[in-house]
Short mmCIF file of C-alpha atoms in Angstrom, two decimals:
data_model
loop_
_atom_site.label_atom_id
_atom_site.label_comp_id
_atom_site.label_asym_id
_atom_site.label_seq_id
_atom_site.Cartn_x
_atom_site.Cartn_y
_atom_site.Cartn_z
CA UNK A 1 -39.81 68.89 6.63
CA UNK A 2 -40.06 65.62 4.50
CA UNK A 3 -42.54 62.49 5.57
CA UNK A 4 -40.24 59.20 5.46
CA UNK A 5 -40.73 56.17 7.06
CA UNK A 6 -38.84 53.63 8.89
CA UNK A 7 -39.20 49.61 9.07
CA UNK A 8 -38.08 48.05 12.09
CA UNK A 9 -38.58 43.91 10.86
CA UNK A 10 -36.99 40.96 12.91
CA UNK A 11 -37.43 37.72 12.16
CA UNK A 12 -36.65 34.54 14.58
CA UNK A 13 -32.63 33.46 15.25
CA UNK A 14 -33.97 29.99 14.21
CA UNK A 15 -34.86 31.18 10.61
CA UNK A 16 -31.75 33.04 10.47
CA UNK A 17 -29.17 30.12 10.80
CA UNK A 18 -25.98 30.75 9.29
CA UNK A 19 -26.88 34.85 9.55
CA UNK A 20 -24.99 37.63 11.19
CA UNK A 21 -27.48 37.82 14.07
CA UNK A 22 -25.71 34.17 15.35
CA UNK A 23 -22.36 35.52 16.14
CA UNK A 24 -21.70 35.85 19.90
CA UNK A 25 -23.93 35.36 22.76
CA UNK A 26 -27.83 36.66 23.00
CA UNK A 27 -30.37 36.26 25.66
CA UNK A 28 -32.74 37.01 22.50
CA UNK A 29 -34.54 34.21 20.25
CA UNK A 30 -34.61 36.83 17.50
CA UNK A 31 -32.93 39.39 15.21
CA UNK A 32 -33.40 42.94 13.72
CA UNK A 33 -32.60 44.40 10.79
CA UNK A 34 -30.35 47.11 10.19
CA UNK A 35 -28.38 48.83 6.84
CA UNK A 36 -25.74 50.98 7.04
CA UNK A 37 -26.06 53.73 4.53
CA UNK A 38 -23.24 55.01 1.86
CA UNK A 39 -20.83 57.91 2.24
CA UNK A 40 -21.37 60.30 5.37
CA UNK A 41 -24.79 61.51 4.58
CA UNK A 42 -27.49 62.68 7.44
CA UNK A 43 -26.53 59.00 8.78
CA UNK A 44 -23.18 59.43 9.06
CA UNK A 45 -21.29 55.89 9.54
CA UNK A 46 -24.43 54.91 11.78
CA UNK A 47 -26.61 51.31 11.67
CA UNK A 48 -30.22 52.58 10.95
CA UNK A 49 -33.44 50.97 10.27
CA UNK A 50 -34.43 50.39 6.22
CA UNK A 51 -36.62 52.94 5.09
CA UNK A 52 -36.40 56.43 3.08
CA UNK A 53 -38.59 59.68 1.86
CA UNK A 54 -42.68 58.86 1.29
CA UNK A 55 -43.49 59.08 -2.26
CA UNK A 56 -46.70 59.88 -4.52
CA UNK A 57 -46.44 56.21 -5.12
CA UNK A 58 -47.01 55.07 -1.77
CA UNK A 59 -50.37 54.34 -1.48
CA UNK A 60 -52.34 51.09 -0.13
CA UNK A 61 -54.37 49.54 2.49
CA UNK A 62 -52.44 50.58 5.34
CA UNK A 63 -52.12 54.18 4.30
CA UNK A 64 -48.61 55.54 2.84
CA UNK A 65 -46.55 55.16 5.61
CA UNK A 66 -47.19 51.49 5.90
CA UNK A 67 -46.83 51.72 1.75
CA UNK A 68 -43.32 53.80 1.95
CA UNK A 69 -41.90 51.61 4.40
CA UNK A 70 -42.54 48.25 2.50
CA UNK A 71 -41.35 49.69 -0.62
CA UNK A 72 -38.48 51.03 0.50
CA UNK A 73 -37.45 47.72 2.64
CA UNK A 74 -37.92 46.13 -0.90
CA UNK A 75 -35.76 48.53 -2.80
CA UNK A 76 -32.59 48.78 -0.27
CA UNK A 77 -33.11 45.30 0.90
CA UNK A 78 -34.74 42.53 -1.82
CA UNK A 79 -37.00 41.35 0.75
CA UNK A 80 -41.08 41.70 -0.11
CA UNK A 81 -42.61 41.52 3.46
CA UNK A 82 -45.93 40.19 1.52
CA UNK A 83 -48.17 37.68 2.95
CA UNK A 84 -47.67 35.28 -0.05
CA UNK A 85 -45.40 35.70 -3.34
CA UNK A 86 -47.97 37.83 -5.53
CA UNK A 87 -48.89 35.47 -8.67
CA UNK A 88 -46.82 38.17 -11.17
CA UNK A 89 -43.53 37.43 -9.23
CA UNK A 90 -44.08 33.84 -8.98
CA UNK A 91 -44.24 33.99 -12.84
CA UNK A 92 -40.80 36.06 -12.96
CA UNK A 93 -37.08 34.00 -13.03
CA UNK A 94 -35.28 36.80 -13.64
CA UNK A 95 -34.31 40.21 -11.42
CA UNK A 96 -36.14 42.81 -13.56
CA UNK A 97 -39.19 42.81 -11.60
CA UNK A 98 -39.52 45.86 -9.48
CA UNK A 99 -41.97 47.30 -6.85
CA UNK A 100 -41.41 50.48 -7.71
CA UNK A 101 -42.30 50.17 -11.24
CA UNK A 102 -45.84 50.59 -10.61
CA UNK A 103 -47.89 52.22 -7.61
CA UNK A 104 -48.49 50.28 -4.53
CA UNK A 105 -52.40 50.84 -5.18
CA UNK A 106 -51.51 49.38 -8.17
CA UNK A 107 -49.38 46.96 -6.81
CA UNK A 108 -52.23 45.27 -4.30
CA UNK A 109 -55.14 45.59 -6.91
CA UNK A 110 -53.61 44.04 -10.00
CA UNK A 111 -51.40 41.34 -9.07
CA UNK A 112 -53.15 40.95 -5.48
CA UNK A 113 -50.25 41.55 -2.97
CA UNK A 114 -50.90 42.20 0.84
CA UNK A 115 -48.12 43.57 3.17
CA UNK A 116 -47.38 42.03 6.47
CA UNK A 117 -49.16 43.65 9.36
CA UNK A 118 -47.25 46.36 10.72
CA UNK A 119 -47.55 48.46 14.02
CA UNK A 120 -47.22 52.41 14.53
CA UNK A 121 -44.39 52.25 17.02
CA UNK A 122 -42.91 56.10 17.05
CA UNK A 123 -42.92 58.92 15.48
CA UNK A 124 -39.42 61.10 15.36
CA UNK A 125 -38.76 64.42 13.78
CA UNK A 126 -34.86 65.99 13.26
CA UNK A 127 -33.77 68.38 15.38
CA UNK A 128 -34.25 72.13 14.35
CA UNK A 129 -30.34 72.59 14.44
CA UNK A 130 -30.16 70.25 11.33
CA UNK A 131 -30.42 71.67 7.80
CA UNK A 132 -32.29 68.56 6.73
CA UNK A 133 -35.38 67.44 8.52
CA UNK A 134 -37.59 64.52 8.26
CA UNK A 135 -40.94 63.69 10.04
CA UNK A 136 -40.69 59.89 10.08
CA UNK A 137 -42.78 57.30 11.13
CA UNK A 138 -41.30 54.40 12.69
CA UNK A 139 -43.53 50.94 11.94
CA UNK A 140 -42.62 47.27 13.20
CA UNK A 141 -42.93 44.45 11.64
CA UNK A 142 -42.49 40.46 13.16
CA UNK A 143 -41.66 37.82 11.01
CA UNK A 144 -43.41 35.01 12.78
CA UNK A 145 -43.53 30.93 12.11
CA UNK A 146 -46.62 31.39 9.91
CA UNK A 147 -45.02 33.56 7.33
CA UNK A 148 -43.68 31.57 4.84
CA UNK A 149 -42.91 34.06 2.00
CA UNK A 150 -41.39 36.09 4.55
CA UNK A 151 -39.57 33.20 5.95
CA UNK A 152 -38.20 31.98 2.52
CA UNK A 153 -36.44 34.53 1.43
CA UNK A 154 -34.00 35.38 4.38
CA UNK A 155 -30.59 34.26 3.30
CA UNK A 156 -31.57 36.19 -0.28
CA UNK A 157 -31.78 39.39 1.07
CA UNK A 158 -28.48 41.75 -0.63
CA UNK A 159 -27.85 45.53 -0.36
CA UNK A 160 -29.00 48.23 -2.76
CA UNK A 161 -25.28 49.42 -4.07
CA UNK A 162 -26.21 52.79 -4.73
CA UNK A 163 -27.46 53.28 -1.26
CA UNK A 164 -26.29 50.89 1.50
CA UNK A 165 -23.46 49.41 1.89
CA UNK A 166 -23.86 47.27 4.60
CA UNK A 167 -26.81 45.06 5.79
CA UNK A 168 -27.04 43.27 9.20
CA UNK A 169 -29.91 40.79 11.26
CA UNK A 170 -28.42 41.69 14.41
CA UNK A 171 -30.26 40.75 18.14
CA UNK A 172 -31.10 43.81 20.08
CA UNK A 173 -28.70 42.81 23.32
CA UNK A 174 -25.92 42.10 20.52
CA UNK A 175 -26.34 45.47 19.20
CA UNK A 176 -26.16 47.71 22.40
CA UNK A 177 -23.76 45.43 23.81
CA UNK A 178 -21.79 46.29 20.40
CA UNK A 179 -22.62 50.11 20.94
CA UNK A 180 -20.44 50.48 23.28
CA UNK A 181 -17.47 50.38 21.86
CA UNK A 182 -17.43 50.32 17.95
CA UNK A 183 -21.62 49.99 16.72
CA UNK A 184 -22.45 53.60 16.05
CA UNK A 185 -26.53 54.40 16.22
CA UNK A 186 -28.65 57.51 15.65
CA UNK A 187 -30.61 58.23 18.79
CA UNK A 188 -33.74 56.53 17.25
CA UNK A 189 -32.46 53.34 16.61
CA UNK A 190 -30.94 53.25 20.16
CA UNK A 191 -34.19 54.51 21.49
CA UNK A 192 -35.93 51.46 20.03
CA UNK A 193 -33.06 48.88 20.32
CA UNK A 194 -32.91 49.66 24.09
CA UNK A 195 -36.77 49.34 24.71
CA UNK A 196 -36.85 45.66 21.63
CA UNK A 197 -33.90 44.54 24.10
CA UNK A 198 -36.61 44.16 27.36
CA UNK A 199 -37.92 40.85 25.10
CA UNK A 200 -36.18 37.98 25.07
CA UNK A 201 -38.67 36.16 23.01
CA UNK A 202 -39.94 37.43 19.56
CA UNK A 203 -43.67 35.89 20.61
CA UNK A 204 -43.99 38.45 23.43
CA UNK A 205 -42.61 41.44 21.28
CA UNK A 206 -45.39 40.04 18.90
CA UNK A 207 -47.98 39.99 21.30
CA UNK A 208 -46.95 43.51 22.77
CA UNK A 209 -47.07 45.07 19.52
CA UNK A 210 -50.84 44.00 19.21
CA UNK A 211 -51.65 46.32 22.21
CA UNK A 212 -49.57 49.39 20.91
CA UNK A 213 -51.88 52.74 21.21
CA UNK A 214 -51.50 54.23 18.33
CA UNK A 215 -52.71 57.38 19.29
CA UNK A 216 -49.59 57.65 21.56
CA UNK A 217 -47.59 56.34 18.81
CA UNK A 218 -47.99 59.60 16.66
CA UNK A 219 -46.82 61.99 18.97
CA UNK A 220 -43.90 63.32 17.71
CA UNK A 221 -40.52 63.15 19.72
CA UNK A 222 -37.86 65.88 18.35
CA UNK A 223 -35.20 65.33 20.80
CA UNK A 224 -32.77 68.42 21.85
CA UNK A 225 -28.79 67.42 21.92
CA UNK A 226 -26.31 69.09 24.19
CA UNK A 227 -23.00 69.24 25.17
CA UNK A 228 -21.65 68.47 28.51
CA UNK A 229 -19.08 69.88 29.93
CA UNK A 230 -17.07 66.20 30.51
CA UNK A 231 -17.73 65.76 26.26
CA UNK A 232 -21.00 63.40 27.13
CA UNK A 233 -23.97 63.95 24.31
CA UNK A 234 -27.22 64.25 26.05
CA UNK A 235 -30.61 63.98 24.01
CA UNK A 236 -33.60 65.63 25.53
CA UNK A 237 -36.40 63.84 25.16
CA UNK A 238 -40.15 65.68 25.22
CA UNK A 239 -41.37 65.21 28.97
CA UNK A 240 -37.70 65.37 30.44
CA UNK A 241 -37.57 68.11 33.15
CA UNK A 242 -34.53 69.89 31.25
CA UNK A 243 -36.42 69.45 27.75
CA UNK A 244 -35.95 73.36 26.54
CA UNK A 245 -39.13 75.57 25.54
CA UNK A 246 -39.32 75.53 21.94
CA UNK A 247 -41.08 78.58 21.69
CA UNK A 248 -38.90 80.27 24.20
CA UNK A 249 -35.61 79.03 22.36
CA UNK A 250 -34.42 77.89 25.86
CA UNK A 251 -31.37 75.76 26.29
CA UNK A 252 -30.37 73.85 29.36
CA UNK A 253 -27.38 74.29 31.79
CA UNK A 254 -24.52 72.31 32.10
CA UNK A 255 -26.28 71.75 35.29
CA UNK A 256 -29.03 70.32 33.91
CA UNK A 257 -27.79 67.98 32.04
CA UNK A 258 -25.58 66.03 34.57
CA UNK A 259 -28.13 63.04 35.52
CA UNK A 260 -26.37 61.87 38.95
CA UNK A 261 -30.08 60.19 39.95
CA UNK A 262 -31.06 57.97 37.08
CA UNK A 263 -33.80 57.06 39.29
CA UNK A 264 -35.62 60.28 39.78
CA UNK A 265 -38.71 61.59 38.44
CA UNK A 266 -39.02 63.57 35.41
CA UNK A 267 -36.16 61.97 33.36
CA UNK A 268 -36.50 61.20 29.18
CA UNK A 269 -32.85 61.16 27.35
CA UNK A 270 -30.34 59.60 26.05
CA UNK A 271 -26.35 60.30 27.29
CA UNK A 272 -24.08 59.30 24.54
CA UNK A 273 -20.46 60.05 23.19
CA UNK A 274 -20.01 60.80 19.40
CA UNK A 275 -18.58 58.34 17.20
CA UNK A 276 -15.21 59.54 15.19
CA UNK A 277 -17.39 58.15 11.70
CA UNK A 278 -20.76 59.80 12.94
CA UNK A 279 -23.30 58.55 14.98
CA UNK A 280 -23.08 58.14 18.88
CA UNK A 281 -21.72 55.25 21.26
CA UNK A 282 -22.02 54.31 24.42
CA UNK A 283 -25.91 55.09 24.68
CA UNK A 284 -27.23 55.55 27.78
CA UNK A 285 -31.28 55.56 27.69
CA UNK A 286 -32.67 57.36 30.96
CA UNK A 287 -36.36 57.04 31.17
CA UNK A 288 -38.40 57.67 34.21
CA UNK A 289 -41.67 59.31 32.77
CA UNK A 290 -44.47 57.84 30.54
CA UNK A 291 -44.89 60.98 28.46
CA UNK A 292 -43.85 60.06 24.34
CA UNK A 293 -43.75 57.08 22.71
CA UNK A 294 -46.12 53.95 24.06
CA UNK A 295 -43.20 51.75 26.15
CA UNK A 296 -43.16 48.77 24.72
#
């Protein structure tokens, strides 16, 4: 299984004027970003969150997760989620400057770059059915009034051609109200776009995030998908009272996985229809215990 790591950034609809994340109507005062990867791929035709594999490179203050998901936002995306435009890219007119040229140790020593803050949010690893498995750490990070190197660059950001070929600010409501009919999502990013979607303001998502535990942020959730009989997808979350024994290699029933109370105890998944490009529609999350990731 391979570490990666995951960026989930938004950034105020007021910053974003003229951007994607304006079209239609929003109860939210903010937008996230997402990149839609090339060719079919372990993402299939899915939005996901920018981010990739941890390398030896990723090294820094915040420890290499924080390192691997800055890096990689910079590579797929353009944008350098610093705290002020390091003095060596200030000096630079052209596009041949690269963070990944040099180690992020190196990076925040010699030229005196500091990341944003980021906070742990989740931890999700692939399901043991899939060939390829990743151990990824999901981080947030709020672009807020105060950060201007952030702030300047939105409008510049452009996709990395060999990778994405899509990239989207899009507001959390927008997205799952999208989902239902044509935005396909992985169950991560529909995990975390359904719990971003309880803030209407960017300020209290910000002020949340402060208070995240990250103890509880580190557990790992490997969810467990099924087939219902009526062609629904259900995702078994860790703490859901149908969530199979590992150890056991227990599945559930058919039974099991019909959720006709919503309401009632002991309930962690996701019900969701597959998409004809990959990914799932129509999620459904179902969450009635506290066990797994801290609730925003």
């Amino acid at each position: 299984m391979r570490s990666a790591a995951s960026l989930i950034v938004t950034a105020p609809l007021a910053a974003l004027a003229g951007r994607t994340a304006a079209r239609g109507d929003t109860a939210c005062n903010y937008g996230v970003l997402m990149v839609r990867r090339v060719g079919g791929g372990s993402f299939g035709g899915a939005l996901v969150f920018p981010g990739g594999v941890q390398e030896e490179q990723d090294k820094g203050p915040g420890g290499p997760h924080v390192a691997c998901a800055i890096r990689e936002t910079y590579e797929e995306t353009g944008l350098l989620l610093l705290t002020a435009a390091p003095p060596a890219l200030r000096a630079r007119t052209d596009a041949s400057f690269r963070v990944s040229s040099t180690s992020f140790r190196d990076f925040n020593s010699t030229i005196g770059a500091t990341a944003l803050r980021t906070h742990a949010l989740a931890r999700w690893t692939t399901p043991r059915a899939q060939q390829k498995r990743f151990d990824t750490r999901f981080l947030m990070l709020n672009i807020g009034d105060s950060d201007k190197f952030a702030l300047s660059q939105l409008g510049q950001e452009h996709v990395q051609a060999s990778e994405l070929v899509e990239l989207d600010w899009i507001a959390p409501d927008q997205a799952l109200r999208d989902n239902r009919t044509t935005l396909a999502l992985l169950p991560p990013q529909a995990y975390m776009l359904h719990e971003l979607s309880q803030f209407r303001r960017w300020q209290d998502l910000a002020r949340r995030a402060e208070l995240l535990d990250r103890t509880v942020a580190d557990r790992p959730m490997e969810p467990v998908l099924s087939r219902r009989s009526d062609g629904r997808i259900v995702a078994l979350f860790p703490g859901d009272r149908a969530y199979p024994d590992m150890q056991e290699n227990e599945r559930p029933g058919d039974a099991d996985l019909f959720c006709r109370e919503p309401h009632a105890p002991g309930l962690h998944r996701m019900e969701m229809d597959p998409a004809p490009a990959g990914g799932f529609l129509a999620t459904n999350l179902i969450r009635t215990v506290t066990y797994g990731q801290p609730r925003l």
